[in-house]
CSV table of C-alpha atoms in Angstrom, one decimal:
chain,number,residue,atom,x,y,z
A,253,UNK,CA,-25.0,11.6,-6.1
A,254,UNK,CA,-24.0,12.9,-9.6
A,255,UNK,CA,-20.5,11.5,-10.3
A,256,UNK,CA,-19.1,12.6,-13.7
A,257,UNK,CA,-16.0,10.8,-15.5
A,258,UNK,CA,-14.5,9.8,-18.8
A,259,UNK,CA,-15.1,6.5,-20.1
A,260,UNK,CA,-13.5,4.9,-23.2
A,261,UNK,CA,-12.6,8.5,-24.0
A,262,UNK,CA,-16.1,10.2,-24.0
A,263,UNK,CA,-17.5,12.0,-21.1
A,264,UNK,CA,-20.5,10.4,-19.0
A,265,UNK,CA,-21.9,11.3,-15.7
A,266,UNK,CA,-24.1,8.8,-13.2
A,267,UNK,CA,-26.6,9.7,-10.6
A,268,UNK,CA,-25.6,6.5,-8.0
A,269,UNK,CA,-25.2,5.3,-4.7
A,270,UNK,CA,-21.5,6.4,-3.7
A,271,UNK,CA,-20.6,3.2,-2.4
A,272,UNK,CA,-21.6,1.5,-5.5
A,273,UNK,CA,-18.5,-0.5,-6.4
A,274,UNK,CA,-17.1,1.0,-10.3
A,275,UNK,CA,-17.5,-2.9,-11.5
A,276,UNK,CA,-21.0,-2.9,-11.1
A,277,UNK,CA,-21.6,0.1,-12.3
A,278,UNK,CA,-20.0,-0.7,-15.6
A,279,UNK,CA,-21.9,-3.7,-15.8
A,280,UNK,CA,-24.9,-2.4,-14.7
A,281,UNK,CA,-25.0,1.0,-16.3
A,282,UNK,CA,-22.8,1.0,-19.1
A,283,UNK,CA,-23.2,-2.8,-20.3
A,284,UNK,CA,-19.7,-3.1,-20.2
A,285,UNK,CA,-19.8,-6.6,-19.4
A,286,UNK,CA,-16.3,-8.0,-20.4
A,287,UNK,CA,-15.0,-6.6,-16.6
A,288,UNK,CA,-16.2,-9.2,-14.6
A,289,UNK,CA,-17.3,-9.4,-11.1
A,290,UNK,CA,-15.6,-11.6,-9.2
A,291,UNK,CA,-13.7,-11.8,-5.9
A,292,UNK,CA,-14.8,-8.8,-4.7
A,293,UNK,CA,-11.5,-8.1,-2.6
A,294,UNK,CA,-9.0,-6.9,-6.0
A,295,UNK,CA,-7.3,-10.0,-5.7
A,296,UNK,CA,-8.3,-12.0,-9.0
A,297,UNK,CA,-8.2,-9.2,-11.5
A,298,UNK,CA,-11.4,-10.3,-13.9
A,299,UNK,CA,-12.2,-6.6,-13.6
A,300,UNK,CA,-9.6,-5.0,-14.3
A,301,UNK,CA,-9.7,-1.8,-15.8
A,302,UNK,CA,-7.1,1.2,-16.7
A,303,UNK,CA,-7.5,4.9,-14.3
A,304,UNK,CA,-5.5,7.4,-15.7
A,305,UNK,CA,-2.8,4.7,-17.3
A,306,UNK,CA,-2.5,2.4,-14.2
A,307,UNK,CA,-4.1,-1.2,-13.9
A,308,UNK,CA,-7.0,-1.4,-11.0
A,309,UNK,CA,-9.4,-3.6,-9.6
A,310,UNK,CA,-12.6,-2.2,-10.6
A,311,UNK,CA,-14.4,-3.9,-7.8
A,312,UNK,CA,-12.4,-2.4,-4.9
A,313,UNK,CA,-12.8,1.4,-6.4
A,314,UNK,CA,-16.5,3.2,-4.7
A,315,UNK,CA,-17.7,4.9,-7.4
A,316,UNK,CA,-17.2,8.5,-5.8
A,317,UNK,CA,-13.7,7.6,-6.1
A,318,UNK,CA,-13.5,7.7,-10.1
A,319,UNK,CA,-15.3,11.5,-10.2
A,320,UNK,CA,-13.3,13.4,-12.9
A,321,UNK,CA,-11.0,10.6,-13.7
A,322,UNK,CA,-10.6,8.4,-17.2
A,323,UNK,CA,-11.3,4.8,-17.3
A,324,UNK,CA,-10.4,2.5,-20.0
A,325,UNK,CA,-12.3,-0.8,-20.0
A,326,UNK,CA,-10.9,-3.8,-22.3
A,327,UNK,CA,-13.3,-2.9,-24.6
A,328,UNK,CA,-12.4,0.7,-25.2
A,329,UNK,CA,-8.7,-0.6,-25.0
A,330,UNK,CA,-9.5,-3.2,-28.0
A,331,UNK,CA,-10.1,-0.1,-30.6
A,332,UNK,CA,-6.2,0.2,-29.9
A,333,UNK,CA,-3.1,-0.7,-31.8
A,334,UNK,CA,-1.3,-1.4,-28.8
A,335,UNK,CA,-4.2,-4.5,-28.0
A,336,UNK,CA,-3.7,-6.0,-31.4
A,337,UNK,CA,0.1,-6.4,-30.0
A,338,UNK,CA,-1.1,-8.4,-26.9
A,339,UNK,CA,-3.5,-10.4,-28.9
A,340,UNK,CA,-0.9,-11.9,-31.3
A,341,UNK,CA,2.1,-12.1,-28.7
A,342,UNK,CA,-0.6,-14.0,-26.5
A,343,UNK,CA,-1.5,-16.0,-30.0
A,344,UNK,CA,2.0,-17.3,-30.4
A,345,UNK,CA,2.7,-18.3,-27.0
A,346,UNK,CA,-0.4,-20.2,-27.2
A,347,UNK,CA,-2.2,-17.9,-24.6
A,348,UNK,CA,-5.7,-19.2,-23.7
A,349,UNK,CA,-8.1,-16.7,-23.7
A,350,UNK,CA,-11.6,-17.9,-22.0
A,351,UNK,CA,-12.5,-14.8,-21.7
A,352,UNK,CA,-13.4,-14.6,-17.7
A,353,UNK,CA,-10.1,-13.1,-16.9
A,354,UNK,CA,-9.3,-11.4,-20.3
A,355,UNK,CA,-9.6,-7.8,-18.6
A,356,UNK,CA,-7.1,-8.4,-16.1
A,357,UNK,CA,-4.5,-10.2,-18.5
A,358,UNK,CA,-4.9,-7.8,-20.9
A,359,UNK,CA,-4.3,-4.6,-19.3
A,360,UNK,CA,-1.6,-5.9,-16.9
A,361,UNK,CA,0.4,-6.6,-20.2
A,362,UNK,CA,-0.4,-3.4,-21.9
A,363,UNK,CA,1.0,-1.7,-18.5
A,364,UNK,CA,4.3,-4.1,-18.5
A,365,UNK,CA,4.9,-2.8,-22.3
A,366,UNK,CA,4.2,0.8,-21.5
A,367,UNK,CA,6.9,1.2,-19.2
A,368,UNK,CA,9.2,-1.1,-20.8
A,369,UNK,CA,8.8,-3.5,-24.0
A,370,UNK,CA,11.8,-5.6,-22.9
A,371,UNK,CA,10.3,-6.5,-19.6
A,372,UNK,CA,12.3,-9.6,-17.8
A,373,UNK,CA,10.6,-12.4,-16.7
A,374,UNK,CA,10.7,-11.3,-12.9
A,375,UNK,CA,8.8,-8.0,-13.7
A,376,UNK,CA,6.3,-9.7,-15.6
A,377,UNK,CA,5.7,-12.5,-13.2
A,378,UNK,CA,5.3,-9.5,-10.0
A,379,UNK,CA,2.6,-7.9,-12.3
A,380,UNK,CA,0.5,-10.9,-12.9
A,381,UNK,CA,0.6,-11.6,-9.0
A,382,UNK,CA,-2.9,-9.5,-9.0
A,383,UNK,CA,-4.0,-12.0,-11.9
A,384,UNK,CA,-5.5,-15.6,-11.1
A,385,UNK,CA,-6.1,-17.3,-14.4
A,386,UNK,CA,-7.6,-20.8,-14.3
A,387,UNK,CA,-6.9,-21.4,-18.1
A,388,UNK,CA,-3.4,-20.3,-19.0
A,389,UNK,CA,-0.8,-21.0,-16.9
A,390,UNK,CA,1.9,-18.7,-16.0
A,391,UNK,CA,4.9,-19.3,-17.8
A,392,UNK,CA,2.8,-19.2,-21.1
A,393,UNK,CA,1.4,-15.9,-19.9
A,394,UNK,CA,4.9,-14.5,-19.4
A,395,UNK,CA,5.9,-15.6,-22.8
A,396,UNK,CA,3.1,-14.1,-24.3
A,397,UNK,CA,4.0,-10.6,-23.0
A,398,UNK,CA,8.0,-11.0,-24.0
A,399,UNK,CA,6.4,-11.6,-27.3
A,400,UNK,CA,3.8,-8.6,-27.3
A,401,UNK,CA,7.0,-6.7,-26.2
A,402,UNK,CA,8.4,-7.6,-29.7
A,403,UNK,CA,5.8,-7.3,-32.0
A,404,UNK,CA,5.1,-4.1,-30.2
A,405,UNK,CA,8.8,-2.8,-31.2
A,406,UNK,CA,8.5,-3.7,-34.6
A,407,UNK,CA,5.9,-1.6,-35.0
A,408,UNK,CA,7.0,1.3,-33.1
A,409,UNK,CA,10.4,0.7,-35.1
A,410,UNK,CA,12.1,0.3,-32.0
A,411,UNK,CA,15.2,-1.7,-32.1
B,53,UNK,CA,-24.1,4.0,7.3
B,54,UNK,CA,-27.2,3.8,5.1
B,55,UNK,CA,-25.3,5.5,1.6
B,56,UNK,CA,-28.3,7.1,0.9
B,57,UNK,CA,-27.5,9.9,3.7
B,58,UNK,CA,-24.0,9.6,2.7
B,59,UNK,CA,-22.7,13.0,1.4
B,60,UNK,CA,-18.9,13.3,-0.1
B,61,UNK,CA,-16.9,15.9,0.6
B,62,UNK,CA,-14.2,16.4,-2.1
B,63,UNK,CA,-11.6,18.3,-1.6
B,64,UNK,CA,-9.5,19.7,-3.9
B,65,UNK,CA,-6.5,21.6,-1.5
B,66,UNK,CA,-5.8,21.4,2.0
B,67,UNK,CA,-7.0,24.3,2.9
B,68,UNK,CA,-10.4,23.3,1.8
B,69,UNK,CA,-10.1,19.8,3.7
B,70,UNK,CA,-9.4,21.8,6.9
B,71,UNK,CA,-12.2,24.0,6.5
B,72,UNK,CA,-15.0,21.0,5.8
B,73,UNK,CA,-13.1,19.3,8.5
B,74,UNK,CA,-13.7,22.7,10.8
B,75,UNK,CA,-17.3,22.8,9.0
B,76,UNK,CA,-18.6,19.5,9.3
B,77,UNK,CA,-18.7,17.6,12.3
B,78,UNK,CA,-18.2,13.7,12.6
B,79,UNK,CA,-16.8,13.5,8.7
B,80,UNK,CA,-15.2,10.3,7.8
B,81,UNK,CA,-11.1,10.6,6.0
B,82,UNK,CA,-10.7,8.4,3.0
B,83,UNK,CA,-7.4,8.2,0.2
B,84,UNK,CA,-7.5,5.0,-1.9
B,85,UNK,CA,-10.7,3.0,0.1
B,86,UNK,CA,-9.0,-0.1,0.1
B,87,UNK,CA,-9.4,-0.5,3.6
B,88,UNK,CA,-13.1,-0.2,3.4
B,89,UNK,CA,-13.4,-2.4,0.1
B,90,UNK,CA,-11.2,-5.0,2.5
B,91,UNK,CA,-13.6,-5.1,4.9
B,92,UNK,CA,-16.8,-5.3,2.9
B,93,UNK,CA,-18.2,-8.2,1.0
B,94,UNK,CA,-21.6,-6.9,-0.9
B,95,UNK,CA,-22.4,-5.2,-3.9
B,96,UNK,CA,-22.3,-1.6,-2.8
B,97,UNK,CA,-19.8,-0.7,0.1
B,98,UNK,CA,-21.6,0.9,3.1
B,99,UNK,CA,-20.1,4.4,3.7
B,100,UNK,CA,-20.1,6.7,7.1
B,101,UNK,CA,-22.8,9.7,7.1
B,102,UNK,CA,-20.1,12.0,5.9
B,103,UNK,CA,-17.1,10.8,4.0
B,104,UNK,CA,-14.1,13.6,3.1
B,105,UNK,CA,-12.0,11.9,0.0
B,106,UNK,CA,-8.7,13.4,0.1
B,107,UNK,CA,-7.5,11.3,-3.4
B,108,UNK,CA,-8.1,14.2,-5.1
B,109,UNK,CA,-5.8,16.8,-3.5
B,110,UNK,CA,-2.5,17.4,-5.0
B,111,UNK,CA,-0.9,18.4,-2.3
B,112,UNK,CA,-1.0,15.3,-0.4
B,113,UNK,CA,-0.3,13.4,-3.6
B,114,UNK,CA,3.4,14.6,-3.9
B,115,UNK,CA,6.9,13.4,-2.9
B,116,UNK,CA,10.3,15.0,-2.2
B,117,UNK,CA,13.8,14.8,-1.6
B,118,UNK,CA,16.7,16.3,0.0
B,119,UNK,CA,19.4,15.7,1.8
B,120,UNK,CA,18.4,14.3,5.1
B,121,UNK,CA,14.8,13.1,4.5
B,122,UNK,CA,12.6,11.7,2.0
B,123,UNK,CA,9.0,13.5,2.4
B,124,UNK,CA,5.8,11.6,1.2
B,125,UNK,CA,2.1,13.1,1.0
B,126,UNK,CA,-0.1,10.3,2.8
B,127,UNK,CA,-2.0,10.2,-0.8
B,128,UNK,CA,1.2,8.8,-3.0
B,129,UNK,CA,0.3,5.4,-4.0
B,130,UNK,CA,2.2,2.9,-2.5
B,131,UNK,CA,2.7,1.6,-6.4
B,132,UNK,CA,4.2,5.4,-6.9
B,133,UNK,CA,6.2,4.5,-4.0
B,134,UNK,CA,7.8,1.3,-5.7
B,135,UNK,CA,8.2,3.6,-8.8
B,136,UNK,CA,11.4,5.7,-7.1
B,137,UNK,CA,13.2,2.2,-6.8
B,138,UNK,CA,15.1,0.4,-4.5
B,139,UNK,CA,18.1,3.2,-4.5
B,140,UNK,CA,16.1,6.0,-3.3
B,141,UNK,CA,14.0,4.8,-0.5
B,142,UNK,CA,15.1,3.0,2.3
B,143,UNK,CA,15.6,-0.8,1.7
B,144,UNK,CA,13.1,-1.7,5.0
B,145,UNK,CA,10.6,0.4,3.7
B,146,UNK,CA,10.8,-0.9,0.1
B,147,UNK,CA,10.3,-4.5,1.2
B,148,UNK,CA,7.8,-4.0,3.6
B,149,UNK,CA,5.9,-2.0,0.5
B,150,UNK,CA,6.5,-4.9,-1.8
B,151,UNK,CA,4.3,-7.5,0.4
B,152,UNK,CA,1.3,-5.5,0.2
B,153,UNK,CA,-1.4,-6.5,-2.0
B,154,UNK,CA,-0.8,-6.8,-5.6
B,155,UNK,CA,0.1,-4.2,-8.7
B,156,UNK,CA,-3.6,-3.6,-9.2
B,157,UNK,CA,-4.2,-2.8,-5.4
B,158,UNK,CA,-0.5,-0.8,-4.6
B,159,UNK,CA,-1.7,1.4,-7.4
B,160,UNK,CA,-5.3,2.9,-5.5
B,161,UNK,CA,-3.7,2.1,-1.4
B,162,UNK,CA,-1.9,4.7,-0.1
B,163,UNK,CA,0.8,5.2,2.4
B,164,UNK,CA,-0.8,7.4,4.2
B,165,UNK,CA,-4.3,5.5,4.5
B,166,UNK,CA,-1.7,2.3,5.8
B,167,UNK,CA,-0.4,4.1,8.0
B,168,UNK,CA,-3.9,5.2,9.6
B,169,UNK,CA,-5.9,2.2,9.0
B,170,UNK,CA,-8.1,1.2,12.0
B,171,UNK,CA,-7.8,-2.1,13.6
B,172,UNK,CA,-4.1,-3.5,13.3
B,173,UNK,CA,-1.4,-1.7,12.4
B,174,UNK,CA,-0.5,-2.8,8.9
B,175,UNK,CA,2.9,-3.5,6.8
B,176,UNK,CA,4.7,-0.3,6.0
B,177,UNK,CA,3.7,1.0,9.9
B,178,UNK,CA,6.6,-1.0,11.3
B,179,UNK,CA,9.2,-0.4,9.2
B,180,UNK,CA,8.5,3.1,9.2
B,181,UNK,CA,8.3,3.1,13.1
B,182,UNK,CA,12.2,2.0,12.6
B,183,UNK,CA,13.4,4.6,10.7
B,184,UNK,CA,11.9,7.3,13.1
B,185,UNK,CA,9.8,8.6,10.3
B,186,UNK,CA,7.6,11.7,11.3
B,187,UNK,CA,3.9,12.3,10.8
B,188,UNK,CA,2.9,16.3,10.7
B,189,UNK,CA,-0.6,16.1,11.3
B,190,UNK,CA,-3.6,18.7,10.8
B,191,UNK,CA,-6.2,19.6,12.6
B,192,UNK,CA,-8.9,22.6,11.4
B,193,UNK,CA,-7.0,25.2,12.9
B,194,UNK,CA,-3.2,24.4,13.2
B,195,UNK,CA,-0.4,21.6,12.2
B,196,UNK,CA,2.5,20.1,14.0
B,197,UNK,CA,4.3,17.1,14.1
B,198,UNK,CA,4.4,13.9,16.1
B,199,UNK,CA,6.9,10.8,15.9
B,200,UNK,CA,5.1,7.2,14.8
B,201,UNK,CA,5.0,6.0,17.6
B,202,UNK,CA,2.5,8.9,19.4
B,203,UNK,CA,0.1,8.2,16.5
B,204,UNK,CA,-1.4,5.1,18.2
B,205,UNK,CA,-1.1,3.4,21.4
B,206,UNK,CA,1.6,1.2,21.7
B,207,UNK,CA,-1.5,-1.5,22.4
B,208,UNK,CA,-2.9,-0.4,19.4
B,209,UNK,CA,-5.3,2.0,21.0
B,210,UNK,CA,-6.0,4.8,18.3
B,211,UNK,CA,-5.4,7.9,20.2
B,212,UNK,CA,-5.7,10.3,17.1
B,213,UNK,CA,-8.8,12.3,17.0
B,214,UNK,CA,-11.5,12.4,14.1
B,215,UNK,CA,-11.0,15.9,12.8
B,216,UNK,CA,-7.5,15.7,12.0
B,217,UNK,CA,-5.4,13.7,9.2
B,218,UNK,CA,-1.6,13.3,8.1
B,219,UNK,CA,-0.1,15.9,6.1
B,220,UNK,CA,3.1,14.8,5.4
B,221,UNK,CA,5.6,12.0,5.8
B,222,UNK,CA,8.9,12.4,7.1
B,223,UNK,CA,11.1,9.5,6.6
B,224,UNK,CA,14.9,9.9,7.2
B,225,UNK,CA,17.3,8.9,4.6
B,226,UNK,CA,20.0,7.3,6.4
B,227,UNK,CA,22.1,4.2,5.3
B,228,UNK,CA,22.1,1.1,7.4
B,229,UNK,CA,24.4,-1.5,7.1
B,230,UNK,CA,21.9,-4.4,8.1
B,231,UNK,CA,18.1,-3.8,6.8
B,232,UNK,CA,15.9,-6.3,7.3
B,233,UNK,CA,12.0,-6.4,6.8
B,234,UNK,CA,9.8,-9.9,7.9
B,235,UNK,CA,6.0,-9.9,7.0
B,236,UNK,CA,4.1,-12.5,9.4
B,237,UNK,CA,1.3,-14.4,7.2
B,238,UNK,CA,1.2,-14.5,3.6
B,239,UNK,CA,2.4,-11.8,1.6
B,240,UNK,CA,-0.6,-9.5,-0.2
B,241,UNK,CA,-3.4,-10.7,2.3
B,242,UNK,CA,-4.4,-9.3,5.7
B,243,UNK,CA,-5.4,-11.6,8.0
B,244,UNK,CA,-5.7,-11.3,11.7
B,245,UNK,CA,-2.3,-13.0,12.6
B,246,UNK,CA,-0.8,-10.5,10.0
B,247,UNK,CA,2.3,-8.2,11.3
B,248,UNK,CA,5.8,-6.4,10.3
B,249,UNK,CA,9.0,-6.7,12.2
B,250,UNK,CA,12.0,-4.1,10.6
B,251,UNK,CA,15.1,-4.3,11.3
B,252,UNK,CA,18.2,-2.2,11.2
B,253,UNK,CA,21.6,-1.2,12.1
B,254,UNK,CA,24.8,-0.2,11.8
B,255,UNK,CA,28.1,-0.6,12.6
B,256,UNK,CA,31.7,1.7,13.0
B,257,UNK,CA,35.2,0.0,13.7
B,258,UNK,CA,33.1,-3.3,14.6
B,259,UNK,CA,31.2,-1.7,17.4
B,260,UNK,CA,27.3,-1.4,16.9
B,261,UNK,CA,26.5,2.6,16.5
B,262,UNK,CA,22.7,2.5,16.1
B,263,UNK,CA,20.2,-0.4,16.1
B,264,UNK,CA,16.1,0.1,15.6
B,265,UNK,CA,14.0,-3.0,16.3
B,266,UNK,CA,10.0,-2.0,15.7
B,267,UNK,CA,7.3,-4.5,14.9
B,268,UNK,CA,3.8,-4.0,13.8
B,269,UNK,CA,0.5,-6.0,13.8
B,270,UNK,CA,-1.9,-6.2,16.6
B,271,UNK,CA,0.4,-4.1,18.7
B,272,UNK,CA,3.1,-2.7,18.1
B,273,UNK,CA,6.6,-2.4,19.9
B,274,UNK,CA,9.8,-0.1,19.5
B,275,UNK,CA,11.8,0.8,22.5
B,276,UNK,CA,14.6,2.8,22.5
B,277,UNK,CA,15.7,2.2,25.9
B,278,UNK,CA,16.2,-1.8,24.8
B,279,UNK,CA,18.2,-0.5,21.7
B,280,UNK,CA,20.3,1.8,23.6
B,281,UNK,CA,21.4,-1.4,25.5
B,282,UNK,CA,22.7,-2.7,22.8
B,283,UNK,CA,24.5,0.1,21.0
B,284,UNK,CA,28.3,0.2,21.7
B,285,UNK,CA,29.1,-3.4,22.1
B,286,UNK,CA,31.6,-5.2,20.1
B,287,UNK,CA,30.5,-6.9,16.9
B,288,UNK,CA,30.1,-9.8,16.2
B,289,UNK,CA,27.9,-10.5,19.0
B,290,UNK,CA,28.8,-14.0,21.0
B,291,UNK,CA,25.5,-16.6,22.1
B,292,UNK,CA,26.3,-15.3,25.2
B,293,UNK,CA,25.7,-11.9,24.7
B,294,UNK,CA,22.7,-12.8,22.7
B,295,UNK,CA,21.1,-15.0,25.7
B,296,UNK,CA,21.5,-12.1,27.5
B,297,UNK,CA,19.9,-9.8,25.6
B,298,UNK,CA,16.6,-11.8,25.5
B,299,UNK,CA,16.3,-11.9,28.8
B,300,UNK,CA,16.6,-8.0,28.9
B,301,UNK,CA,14.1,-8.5,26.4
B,302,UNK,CA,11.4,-9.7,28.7
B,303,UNK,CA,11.8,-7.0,31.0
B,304,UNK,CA,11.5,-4.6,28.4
B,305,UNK,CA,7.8,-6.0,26.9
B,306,UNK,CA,5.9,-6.0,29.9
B,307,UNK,CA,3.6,-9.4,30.2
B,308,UNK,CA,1.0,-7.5,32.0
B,309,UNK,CA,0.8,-5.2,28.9
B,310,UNK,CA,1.1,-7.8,27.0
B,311,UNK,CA,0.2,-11.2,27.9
B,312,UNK,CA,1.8,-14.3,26.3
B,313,UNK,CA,0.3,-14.9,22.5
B,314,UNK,CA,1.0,-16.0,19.4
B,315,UNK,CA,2.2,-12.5,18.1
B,316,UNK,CA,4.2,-12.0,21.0
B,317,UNK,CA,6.2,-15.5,20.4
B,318,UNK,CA,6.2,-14.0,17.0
B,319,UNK,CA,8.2,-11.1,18.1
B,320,UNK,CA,10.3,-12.9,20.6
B,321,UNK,CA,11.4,-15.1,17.4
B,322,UNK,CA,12.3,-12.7,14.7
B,323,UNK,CA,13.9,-10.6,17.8
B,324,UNK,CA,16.4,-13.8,18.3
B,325,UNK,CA,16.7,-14.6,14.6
B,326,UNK,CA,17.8,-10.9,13.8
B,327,UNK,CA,20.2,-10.5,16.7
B,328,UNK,CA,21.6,-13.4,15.4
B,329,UNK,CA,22.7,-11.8,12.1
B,330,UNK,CA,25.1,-9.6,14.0
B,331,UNK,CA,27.2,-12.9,14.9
């Protein structure tokens, strides 16, 4: 089956299996490696990856699902201004980035800041509940979007 | 279920789902998938023969409101549904929505595809069941509605047919003065022991005007005759009239039916605790 969709911006098509979960696909046909495969059931968030502007588990999402819709994987999202934000708030909260997990951490920030740079606490821990992160733990992970959030409204001028 | 005779049917209004649905015999209704992804462990997911993906119709993906009911297409996300806020859905519903899965999965499942999951009945069927919400479902030649509660068996027998799916959602917007909403098992995992129980009523001058009890999981139970028992008696209820009650109870969920089990303990339980909170 021919499935067509937008990736990182640019418009590509596979011929695939329709049950083919997206993660594999990415890995296996677009050598987007950085979403990882993982749990398998959407629950650890290693392959995370933006449709339309909301964060989802790559790995539950059947190909035919994604047919005329935009993906943004972490690395399309990394040629952005808005992931230098995360990177640095992560940086000085001390954020550990192993890299297994970066997708999901990454993206569930970026979506926290979209719909509110001055996220509390509460709303940032409910978004990371999709997120298992062996590395950081959570209270770092929660200060490093507060202070995303304020890098990203000094550079948007936002007071 | 070999995917390489699997042909995808997408539609892209409701007129065309009805006509592959009047076209195509045998065709399998998917929204978000997550119920297939849930119950699949390999690489690729195995598909039916024919598989009609209704994601992608806007129609179903819309949501209204007026002054007596809150209408949802079975394709809004129940992460779109968390979007309108606490204020402008009922409480029960909000809460019950909240347990399910995680940000990342609330944004592909949708309401409707929760409602109509095979198997048990899962979290947002029971609160939904309390607040009489309506279903208006399609078939390849007509629509009408049905309550909740004529969608499946109240043993959870699916009586629906194949060629037909949910339209709409009809939730009334009614306040309650007590709305309560208890997941059984962990919160954002199904499991096999995993069921709703809602909630909800409402009081004038101290008396009870309206009480809905409905719980979901395995089976699922909401009797009106049971509630109309209870509405018009004094508030707050004694230990008396709450012993009482249970034994109605009893006689009300049939052992035959339903034969002593875990889940029905369950039930029995979060029956008692909730009764008690109009003491």
């Amino acid at each position: 089956m021919i499935i067509p969709f937008e990736l990182n911006g640019k418009a590509v098509y596979i011929d695939s299996n329709p049950g083919e979960r997206l993660v594999h696909i990415l890995r296996k046909n677009f050598k987007l490696l950085e979403s990882k495969e993982s749990c398998l059931t959407g629950r650890c968030g290693s392959c995370m990856v933006l449709v339309g502007d909301n964060p989802v588990p790559s790995c539950i999402v059947p190909v035919f699902q994604v047919r005329n819709m935009s993906i943004v994987t972490i690395e399309g999202f990394r040629e952005t201004d808005d992931y230098d934000d995360i990177i640095k708030g992560f940086a000085a909260a001390g954020v550990t980035m192993c890299g297994f997990c970066n997708a999901g951490k990454i993206l569930i920030a970026h979506t926290i800041l979209t719909s509110d740079t001055r996220a509390t606490k509460d709303i940032v821990k409910g978004h990371f509940s999709g997120n298992m992160c062996r590395c950081t733990d959570l209270e770092s992970l929660i200060e490093g979007v507060l202070q995303s959030g304020n890098i990203r409204r000094k550079r948007q001028n936002v007071k | 279920m070999l995917n390489k005779y699997t042909t995808i049917y997408h539609a892209a209004s409701v007129s065309e789902v009805q006509m592959i649905l009047k076209n195509i015999t045998g065709v399998s209704i998917v929204a978000g998938c997550t119920e297939i992804a849930r119950r699949q462990t390999g690489r690729t997911l195995q598909l039916p023969a024919n598989v009609l993906a209704l994601a992608q119709v806007p129609e179903l993906s819309t949501m209204s409101k007026t002054e007596r009911y809150l209408e949802f297409g079975p394709c809004v996300t129940l992460g779109n549904i968390l979007q309108i806020g606490k204020k402008n859905i009922p409480e029960v519903l909000y809460e019950a929505v909240r347990t399910i899965g995680n940000p990342g999965i609330r944004s592909i499942a949708t309401l409707g595809g929760n409602i109509a999951a095979k198997g048990q009945r899962l979290s947002a069927f029971a609160p939904l069941l309390a607040l009489d919400a309506q279903l208006e479902i399609r078939t390849a030649f007509d629509a009408f509605w049905i309550p909740m509660s004529r969608y499946f068996s109240n043993t959870g027998r699916e009586q629906h047919k194949n060629a037909e799916f949910i339209s709409r959602i009809r939730i009334p917007t009614e306040t309650w003065d007590i709305s309560n909403y208890t997941r059984i098992s962990r919160s954002g995992i199904i499991s096999g022991t995993t069921a709703g129980f809602a909630f909800l009523a409402k009081s004038q001058k101290n008396i009870l005007s309206d009480i809905r009890i409905a719980y979901a999981g395995k089976f699922f139970f909401r009797k009106r005759e049971f509630e109309n028992l209870m509405i018009g008696r004094s508030l707050p209820l004694s230990e008396k009239d709450i012993i009482i009650l249970m034994d109605k109870a009893e006689l009300f969920f049939d052992k035959t039916l339903y034969p002593p089990s875990y889940e029905r303990k369950c039930l029995f339980n979060l029956l008692e605790e909730s009764l008690k909170m109009l003491t």
